[in-house]
């Protein structure tokens, strides 16, 4: 069985214009947009993940929710019943998009990948670079490791990379 990462993290996102509005509001509050997912179901869920240099608490999520509800032109992007969810990245978060990989630069990550023989392997290190060809880690042994996307199955923040 061949395992691959779901989707291209550097592919264009269909909700990019909405993300730009959300990012502008958050930036004006001193917050960073880590990720924005739009999920369709009985209602549309807009799941926004935010970060701040000193960490994110519940009060920040509430303020961000209120600001986004008031300042983003939602009716230009969504119809019908929709909900907004604002949260912090959390320990062990899986990185899936280019925005998340850019945000995680300099943080400790755990990469589940495929070895040269095709078997599973886990690499740990500091995320130094992420581009359309792959990622580069600085390992604890002070070694630079380039991993092409075709060898990446999943990338998660390591437990020590999120401040509490």
Tab-separated table of C-alpha atoms in Angstrom:
chain	number	residue	atom	x	y	z
A	1	UNK	CA	0.000	0.000	0.000
A	2	UNK	CA	1.329	3.451	-0.919
A	3	UNK	CA	0.627	6.267	1.519
A	4	UNK	CA	0.672	9.876	0.362
A	5	UNK	CA	-0.105	13.234	1.891
A	6	UNK	CA	-3.667	14.354	1.110
A	7	UNK	CA	-3.568	17.153	-1.449
A	8	UNK	CA	-0.880	19.584	-2.470
A	9	UNK	CA	-0.278	22.071	0.359
A	10	UNK	CA	0.784	24.669	-2.213
A	11	UNK	CA	-2.247	24.304	-4.531
A	12	UNK	CA	-4.564	27.342	-4.840
A	13	UNK	CA	-7.415	27.321	-2.332
A	14	UNK	CA	-10.992	28.009	-3.466
A	15	UNK	CA	-11.701	30.283	-0.491
A	16	UNK	CA	-8.603	32.447	-0.925
A	17	UNK	CA	-10.544	35.741	-1.243
A	18	UNK	CA	-12.441	34.993	1.989
A	19	UNK	CA	-9.151	34.092	3.703
A	20	UNK	CA	-7.684	37.449	2.659
A	21	UNK	CA	-10.567	39.323	4.345
A	22	UNK	CA	-10.233	37.189	7.476
A	23	UNK	CA	-6.463	37.647	7.556
A	24	UNK	CA	-6.761	41.456	7.281
A	25	UNK	CA	-9.149	41.637	10.251
A	26	UNK	CA	-6.969	39.351	12.370
A	27	UNK	CA	-3.778	41.213	11.439
A	28	UNK	CA	-5.389	44.482	12.616
A	29	UNK	CA	-5.861	42.770	16.004
A	30	UNK	CA	-2.236	41.586	16.187
A	31	UNK	CA	-3.255	37.987	15.449
A	32	UNK	CA	-1.953	35.561	12.828
A	33	UNK	CA	-4.226	33.476	10.621
A	34	UNK	CA	-2.829	29.940	10.796
A	35	UNK	CA	-5.550	28.225	8.780
A	36	UNK	CA	-9.015	28.715	7.374
A	37	UNK	CA	-11.137	25.715	6.414
A	38	UNK	CA	-14.595	25.933	4.859
A	39	UNK	CA	-16.549	22.723	5.357
A	40	UNK	CA	-19.909	22.029	3.724
A	41	UNK	CA	-22.571	19.936	5.457
A	42	UNK	CA	-26.005	20.635	6.976
A	43	UNK	CA	-24.545	24.114	7.350
A	44	UNK	CA	-21.314	25.708	6.190
A	45	UNK	CA	-18.624	25.770	8.870
A	46	UNK	CA	-15.860	28.349	8.587
A	47	UNK	CA	-13.130	27.066	10.926
A	48	UNK	CA	-10.482	29.716	11.593
A	49	UNK	CA	-7.280	28.932	13.496
A	50	UNK	CA	-5.418	31.889	15.011
A	51	UNK	CA	-2.142	32.460	16.810
A	52	UNK	CA	-0.454	35.203	18.819
A	53	UNK	CA	3.197	35.469	19.944
A	54	UNK	CA	2.113	35.056	23.600
A	55	UNK	CA	-0.347	32.260	22.814
A	56	UNK	CA	-4.113	32.269	22.367
A	57	UNK	CA	-6.717	32.136	25.127
A	58	UNK	CA	-10.506	31.884	25.069
A	59	UNK	CA	-10.972	35.663	25.382
A	60	UNK	CA	-8.858	36.203	22.237
A	61	UNK	CA	-10.961	33.667	20.344
A	62	UNK	CA	-14.149	35.458	21.447
A	63	UNK	CA	-12.795	38.882	20.410
A	64	UNK	CA	-11.613	37.496	17.072
A	65	UNK	CA	-15.016	35.874	16.463
A	66	UNK	CA	-16.837	39.135	17.194
A	67	UNK	CA	-14.497	41.173	14.971
A	68	UNK	CA	-14.736	38.695	12.100
A	69	UNK	CA	-18.534	38.538	12.320
A	70	UNK	CA	-18.723	42.339	12.208
A	71	UNK	CA	-16.030	43.153	9.637
A	72	UNK	CA	-15.943	40.361	7.022
A	73	UNK	CA	-18.491	40.717	4.163
A	74	UNK	CA	-19.805	37.175	4.698
A	75	UNK	CA	-22.736	37.537	2.289
A	76	UNK	CA	-20.250	37.946	-0.579
A	77	UNK	CA	-18.942	34.424	0.076
A	78	UNK	CA	-21.601	32.352	1.837
A	79	UNK	CA	-25.296	31.647	1.416
A	80	UNK	CA	-27.653	29.751	3.672
A	81	UNK	CA	-26.902	28.637	7.209
A	82	UNK	CA	-23.263	29.039	8.255
A	83	UNK	CA	-21.229	29.056	11.457
A	84	UNK	CA	-17.895	30.583	12.425
A	85	UNK	CA	-15.504	28.697	14.707
A	86	UNK	CA	-12.300	30.357	15.953
A	87	UNK	CA	-9.663	28.326	17.801
A	88	UNK	CA	-5.956	28.105	18.612
A	89	UNK	CA	-3.563	25.721	16.813
A	90	UNK	CA	-3.207	23.250	19.664
A	91	UNK	CA	-0.504	20.748	20.475
A	92	UNK	CA	0.134	18.112	17.826
A	93	UNK	CA	-1.712	19.987	15.078
A	94	UNK	CA	-1.413	18.442	11.617
A	95	UNK	CA	-0.019	20.846	9.014
A	96	UNK	CA	-1.911	20.643	5.714
A	97	UNK	CA	-1.669	23.937	3.848
A	98	UNK	CA	1.091	26.236	2.622
A	99	UNK	CA	-0.154	28.872	5.098
A	100	UNK	CA	0.234	26.400	7.987
A	101	UNK	CA	3.706	25.369	6.843
A	102	UNK	CA	4.789	29.044	6.596
A	103	UNK	CA	3.386	29.673	10.087
A	104	UNK	CA	5.245	26.633	11.457
A	105	UNK	CA	8.687	27.667	10.163
A	106	UNK	CA	11.127	27.562	13.067
A	107	UNK	CA	8.898	25.232	15.106
A	108	UNK	CA	9.506	21.612	16.073
A	109	UNK	CA	7.671	19.104	13.888
A	110	UNK	CA	7.239	15.358	13.587
A	111	UNK	CA	7.089	14.002	10.026
A	112	UNK	CA	5.633	10.610	9.205
A	113	UNK	CA	7.206	9.659	5.921
A	114	UNK	CA	8.268	6.925	3.591
A	115	UNK	CA	11.828	5.588	3.630
A	116	UNK	CA	13.800	4.727	0.483
A	117	UNK	CA	12.595	1.125	0.865
A	118	UNK	CA	8.971	2.308	1.052
A	119	UNK	CA	8.488	1.571	4.744
A	120	UNK	CA	7.304	4.128	7.300
A	121	UNK	CA	9.808	6.408	9.011
A	122	UNK	CA	9.483	9.266	11.509
A	123	UNK	CA	11.704	12.328	11.295
A	124	UNK	CA	11.822	15.012	14.005
A	125	UNK	CA	13.341	18.436	13.793
A	126	UNK	CA	12.821	22.142	13.326
A	127	UNK	CA	10.956	23.087	10.161
A	128	UNK	CA	13.376	25.302	8.218
A	129	UNK	CA	11.733	25.487	4.807
A	130	UNK	CA	8.588	24.391	2.960
A	131	UNK	CA	8.106	24.951	-0.750
A	132	UNK	CA	6.408	23.207	-3.689
A	133	UNK	CA	9.198	20.594	-3.828
A	134	UNK	CA	9.179	19.518	-0.176
A	135	UNK	CA	10.332	20.442	3.312
A	136	UNK	CA	13.688	20.923	5.029
A	137	UNK	CA	14.241	20.004	8.674
A	138	UNK	CA	17.110	20.814	11.005
A	139	UNK	CA	17.412	17.676	13.132
A	140	UNK	CA	18.443	17.497	16.772
A	141	UNK	CA	21.777	16.107	15.523
A	142	UNK	CA	22.246	19.465	13.736
A	143	UNK	CA	21.776	17.835	10.342
A	144	UNK	CA	19.796	19.389	7.492
A	145	UNK	CA	17.291	16.951	6.017
A	146	UNK	CA	15.463	17.616	2.721
A	147	UNK	CA	12.269	15.574	2.318
A	148	UNK	CA	10.380	15.677	-1.006
A	149	UNK	CA	6.568	15.799	-0.778
A	150	UNK	CA	6.222	12.344	-2.334
A	151	UNK	CA	7.968	10.951	0.782
A	152	UNK	CA	5.752	12.890	3.236
A	153	UNK	CA	2.648	11.238	4.650
A	154	UNK	CA	1.834	13.632	7.516
A	155	UNK	CA	3.453	16.526	9.356
A	156	UNK	CA	2.448	17.443	12.920
A	157	UNK	CA	3.660	20.069	15.341
A	158	UNK	CA	5.800	18.395	17.967
A	159	UNK	CA	4.519	18.720	21.519
A	160	UNK	CA	7.339	21.103	22.455
A	161	UNK	CA	6.596	23.633	19.676
A	162	UNK	CA	3.415	25.190	21.111
A	163	UNK	CA	3.777	27.480	24.086
A	164	UNK	CA	1.158	27.327	26.798
